PDB file of C-alpha atoms and ligand atoms in Angstrom:
ATOM      1  CA  UNK H1370      52.228 140.053 264.521  1.00 62.00           C
ATOM      2  CA  UNK H1371      54.346 136.965 264.026  1.00 82.00           C
ATOM      3  CA  UNK H1372      57.560 136.783 266.033  1.00 90.00           C
ATOM      4  CA  UNK H1373      59.374 135.728 262.873  1.00 91.00           C
ATOM      5  CA  UNK H1374      58.576 139.078 261.284  1.00 94.00           C
ATOM      6  CA  UNK H1375      59.931 141.031 264.241  1.00 93.00           C
ATOM      7  CA  UNK H1376      63.080 138.913 264.321  1.00 93.00           C
ATOM      8  CA  UNK H1377      63.759 139.400 260.638  1.00 92.00           C
ATOM      9  CA  UNK H1378      63.489 143.175 260.932  1.00 94.00           C
ATOM     10  CA  UNK H1379      65.668 143.214 264.014  1.00 93.00           C
ATOM     11  CA  UNK H1380      68.337 140.980 262.458  1.00 91.00           C
ATOM     12  CA  UNK H1381      68.635 143.365 259.550  1.00 93.00           C
ATOM     13  CA  UNK H1382      68.570 146.509 261.704  1.00 93.00           C
ATOM     14  CA  UNK H1383      65.302 147.737 260.273  1.00 95.00           C
ATOM     15  CA  UNK H1384      62.916 149.680 262.471  1.00 95.00           C
ATOM     16  CA  UNK H1385      59.593 147.980 262.968  1.00 94.00           C
ATOM     17  CA  UNK H1386      56.771 149.671 261.101  1.00 95.00           C
ATOM     18  CA  UNK H1387      53.396 148.241 260.225  1.00 94.00           C
ATOM     19  CA  UNK H1388      54.155 148.607 256.507  1.00 95.00           C
ATOM     20  CA  UNK H1389      57.418 146.689 256.738  1.00 96.00           C
ATOM     21  CA  UNK H1390      55.808 143.997 258.858  1.00 96.00           C
ATOM     22  CA  UNK H1391      52.950 143.597 256.394  1.00 96.00           C
ATOM     23  CA  UNK H1392      55.263 143.319 253.396  1.00 97.00           C
ATOM     24  CA  UNK H1393      57.472 140.715 255.110  1.00 96.00           C
ATOM     25  CA  UNK H1394      54.379 138.692 255.992  1.00 95.00           C
ATOM     26  CA  UNK H1395      53.456 138.618 252.311  1.00 96.00           C
ATOM     27  CA  UNK H1396      56.895 137.219 251.438  1.00 95.00           C
ATOM     28  CA  UNK H1397      56.640 134.609 254.193  1.00 93.00           C
ATOM     29  CA  UNK H1398      53.144 133.545 253.183  1.00 92.00           C
ATOM     30  CA  UNK H1399      53.767 133.322 249.437  1.00 90.00           C
ATOM     31  CA  UNK H1400      57.129 131.598 249.594  1.00 88.00           C
ATOM     32  CA  UNK H1401      57.844 132.355 245.911  1.00 94.00           C
ATOM     33  CA  UNK H1402      59.376 135.344 244.152  1.00 96.00           C
ATOM     34  CA  UNK H1403      56.851 138.180 244.027  1.00 96.00           C
ATOM     35  CA  UNK H1404      56.589 141.426 242.110  1.00 95.00           C
ATOM     36  CA  UNK H1405      55.748 144.943 243.201  1.00 94.00           C
ATOM     37  CA  UNK H1406      52.315 144.390 241.663  1.00 93.00           C
ATOM     38  CA  UNK H1407      51.707 141.231 243.715  1.00 94.00           C
ATOM     39  CA  UNK H1408      52.435 143.157 246.891  1.00 96.00           C
ATOM     40  CA  UNK H1409      50.227 146.021 245.802  1.00 95.00           C
ATOM     41  CA  UNK H1410      47.302 143.704 245.245  1.00 94.00           C
ATOM     42  CA  UNK H1411      47.914 141.866 248.534  1.00 94.00           C
ATOM     43  CA  UNK H1412      47.946 145.037 250.656  1.00 94.00           C
ATOM     44  CA  UNK H1413      44.779 146.052 248.854  1.00 92.00           C
ATOM     45  CA  UNK H1414      45.211 149.810 248.945  1.00 93.00           C
ATOM     46  CA  UNK H1415      46.498 149.967 252.498  1.00 95.00           C
ATOM     47  CA  UNK H1416      49.843 151.364 251.276  1.00 96.00           C
ATOM     48  CA  UNK H1417      50.565 153.351 248.135  1.00 94.00           C
ATOM     49  CA  UNK H1418      53.071 152.500 245.407  1.00 94.00           C
ATOM     50  CA  UNK H1419      55.726 154.810 246.809  1.00 95.00           C
ATOM     51  CA  UNK H1420      55.555 153.286 250.275  1.00 96.00           C
ATOM     52  CA  UNK H1421      55.872 149.786 248.847  1.00 97.00           C
ATOM     53  CA  UNK H1422      58.746 150.886 246.635  1.00 96.00           C
ATOM     54  CA  UNK H1423      60.613 152.408 249.592  1.00 96.00           C
ATOM     55  CA  UNK H1424      59.977 149.349 251.717  1.00 97.00           C
ATOM     56  CA  UNK H1425      61.400 147.031 249.045  1.00 97.00           C
ATOM     57  CA  UNK H1426      64.386 149.316 248.571  1.00 96.00           C
ATOM     58  CA  UNK H1427      65.238 149.263 252.276  1.00 96.00           C
ATOM     59  CA  UNK H1428      64.860 145.466 252.354  1.00 96.00           C
ATOM     60  CA  UNK H1429      67.222 145.122 249.378  1.00 94.00           C
ATOM     61  CA  UNK H1430      69.801 147.395 250.971  1.00 93.00           C
ATOM     62  CA  UNK H1431      69.714 145.530 254.276  1.00 94.00           C
ATOM     63  CA  UNK H1432      70.059 142.063 252.766  1.00 93.00           C
ATOM     64  CA  UNK H1433      66.568 140.885 253.596  1.00 95.00           C
ATOM     65  CA  UNK H1434      65.423 140.282 250.016  1.00 96.00           C
ATOM     66  CA  UNK H1435      67.142 139.941 246.642  1.00 94.00           C
ATOM     67  CA  UNK H1436      66.090 140.590 243.070  1.00 92.00           C
ATOM     68  CA  UNK H1437      64.914 137.723 240.943  1.00 94.00           C
ATOM     69  CA  UNK H1438      64.947 138.256 237.201  1.00 89.00           C
ATOM     70  CA  UNK H1439      62.654 136.038 235.196  1.00 86.00           C
ATOM     71  CA  UNK H1440      61.816 135.784 231.528  1.00 86.00           C
ATOM     72  CA  UNK H1441      58.993 138.340 231.662  1.00 86.00           C
ATOM     73  CA  UNK H1442      61.378 141.199 232.305  1.00 83.00           C
ATOM     74  CA  UNK H1443      59.442 142.097 235.453  1.00 83.00           C
ATOM     75  CA  UNK H1444      61.561 142.349 238.557  1.00 90.00           C
ATOM     76  CA  UNK H1445      60.520 140.036 241.309  1.00 94.00           C
ATOM     77  CA  UNK H1446      61.873 139.759 244.811  1.00 96.00           C
ATOM     78  CA  UNK H1447      62.438 136.867 247.171  1.00 96.00           C
ATOM     79  CA  UNK H1448      63.530 136.553 250.777  1.00 94.00           C
ATOM     80  CA  UNK H1449      67.210 135.942 251.314  1.00 93.00           C
ATOM     81  CA  UNK H1450      68.244 132.943 253.317  1.00 83.00           C
ATOM     82  CA  UNK H1451      70.575 133.380 256.279  1.00 75.00           C
ATOM     83  CA  UNK H1452      73.855 135.094 255.708  1.00 78.00           C
ATOM     84  CA  UNK H1453      72.858 138.194 253.793  1.00 89.00           C
ATOM     85  CA  UNK H1454      73.390 141.553 255.402  1.00 86.00           C
ATOM     86  CA  UNK H1455      73.802 145.205 254.619  1.00 86.00           C
ATOM     87  CA  UNK H1456      77.398 144.485 253.635  1.00 81.00           C
ATOM     88  CA  UNK H1457      76.836 141.741 251.117  1.00 82.00           C
ATOM     89  CA  UNK H1458      74.470 139.207 249.656  1.00 84.00           C
ATOM     90  CA  UNK H1459      75.927 135.728 250.057  1.00 81.00           C
ATOM     91  CA  UNK H1460      73.922 133.514 247.781  1.00 82.00           C
ATOM     92  CA  UNK H1461      74.605 132.278 244.273  1.00 86.00           C
ATOM     93  CA  UNK H1462      71.649 129.952 243.887  1.00 92.00           C
ATOM     94  CA  UNK H1463      69.654 129.506 240.727  1.00 94.00           C
ATOM     95  CA  UNK H1464      66.037 130.503 240.123  1.00 95.00           C
ATOM     96  CA  UNK H1465      63.408 128.306 238.563  1.00 96.00           C
ATOM     97  CA  UNK H1466      60.464 129.601 236.571  1.00 96.00           C
ATOM     98  CA  UNK H1467      57.619 127.155 236.105  1.00 96.00           C
ATOM     99  CA  UNK H1468      55.877 127.527 232.761  1.00 95.00           C
ATOM    100  CA  UNK H1469      52.710 125.899 234.071  1.00 97.00           C
ATOM    101  CA  UNK H1470      51.955 127.832 237.283  1.00 96.00           C
ATOM    102  CA  UNK H1471      54.198 130.778 236.328  1.00 93.00           C
ATOM    103  CA  UNK H1472      55.801 130.833 239.750  1.00 95.00           C
ATOM    104  CA  UNK H1473      59.462 131.647 240.161  1.00 95.00           C
ATOM    105  CA  UNK H1474      61.219 130.102 243.141  1.00 95.00           C
ATOM    106  CA  UNK H1475      64.684 130.186 244.693  1.00 95.00           C
ATOM    107  CA  UNK H1476      66.474 126.850 244.549  1.00 94.00           C
ATOM    108  CA  UNK H1477      68.582 127.696 247.575  1.00 90.00           C
ATOM    109  CA  UNK H1478      70.619 124.511 247.447  1.00 91.00           C
ATOM    110  CA  UNK H1479      71.479 124.586 243.762  1.00 94.00           C
ATOM    111  CA  UNK H1480      74.448 126.793 242.992  1.00 92.00           C
ATOM    112  CA  UNK H1481      75.245 128.698 239.846  1.00 91.00           C
ATOM    113  CA  UNK H1482      78.088 126.800 238.133  1.00 89.00           C
ATOM    114  CA  UNK H1483      81.489 128.461 238.118  1.00 88.00           C
ATOM    115  CA  UNK H1484      81.998 130.636 235.098  1.00 90.00           C
ATOM    116  CA  UNK H1485      85.463 131.493 233.846  1.00 94.00           C
ATOM    117  CA  UNK H1486      85.392 135.039 232.593  1.00 96.00           C
ATOM    118  CA  UNK H1487      87.974 136.282 230.094  1.00 97.00           C
ATOM    119  CA  UNK H1488      90.677 138.441 231.639  1.00 97.00           C
ATOM    120  CA  UNK H1489      89.598 142.005 232.175  1.00 97.00           C
ATOM    121  CA  UNK H1490      86.012 141.020 233.037  1.00 97.00           C
ATOM    122  CA  UNK H1491      84.891 141.260 236.639  1.00 92.00           C
ATOM    123  CA  UNK H1492      81.655 139.815 237.922  1.00 86.00           C
ATOM    124  CA  UNK H1493      79.581 141.752 240.403  1.00 82.00           C
ATOM    125  CA  UNK H1494      76.298 139.902 240.168  1.00 80.00           C
ATOM    126  CA  UNK H1495      74.959 136.914 238.286  1.00 83.00           C
ATOM    127  CA  UNK H1496      71.487 135.679 237.518  1.00 87.00           C
ATOM    128  CA  UNK H1497      70.740 132.153 236.469  1.00 92.00           C
ATOM    129  CA  UNK H1498      67.227 131.199 235.467  1.00 94.00           C
ATOM    130  CA  UNK H1499      65.954 127.805 234.481  1.00 95.00           C
ATOM    131  CA  UNK H1500      62.477 127.467 233.019  1.00 95.00           C
ATOM    132  CA  UNK H1501      60.472 124.271 232.984  1.00 96.00           C
ATOM    133  CA  UNK H1502      57.933 122.440 235.123  1.00 98.00           C
ATOM    134  CA  UNK H1503      58.099 122.608 238.904  1.00 97.00           C
ATOM    135  CA  UNK H1504      57.585 119.738 241.347  1.00 96.00           C
ATOM    136  CA  UNK H1505      53.987 120.798 242.027  1.00 95.00           C
ATOM    137  CA  UNK H1506      53.049 120.789 238.338  1.00 97.00           C
ATOM    138  CA  UNK H1507      54.914 117.798 236.964  1.00 90.00           C
TER     139      UNK H1507
HETATM  140 ZN1  LIG T 479      70.633 138.088 249.723  1.00 71.21          ZN
HETATM  141 ZN1  LIG T 480      54.493 124.927 238.671  1.00 71.21          ZN
HETATM  142 ZN1  LIG T 481      66.704 133.643 245.041  1.00 71.21          ZN
END
């Protein structure tokens, strides 16, 4: 097992299990936002839906991954960069969906522009998606 996987689990106070390690490896290998279905097909029957669901839920709660909403309506997930924890997710980067390869990636260094909400409105979460052609497809 890769040391990186162990470190990530430890940093986010998650107990090491084979299932968790396998799911993190999938995130590390793919490097794009992935769906529950992608994980299911990658583990190839080794874990059932419920196990995968619980694993993703614990990762979300501990600040290891975040939700990525794209234009298909399917929820995808991507690894968080440094700084996210059980207490809070720190990022406000945008997501990019490529219409050629259909991959959705985190643009970690591109921030969501400031939005001035009318008084009485409070933001808890924001999602910003740009669709187009990625650098591999253009
Ligand atoms: Zn996060
Ligand atoms: Zn592309
Ligand atoms: Zn992201």
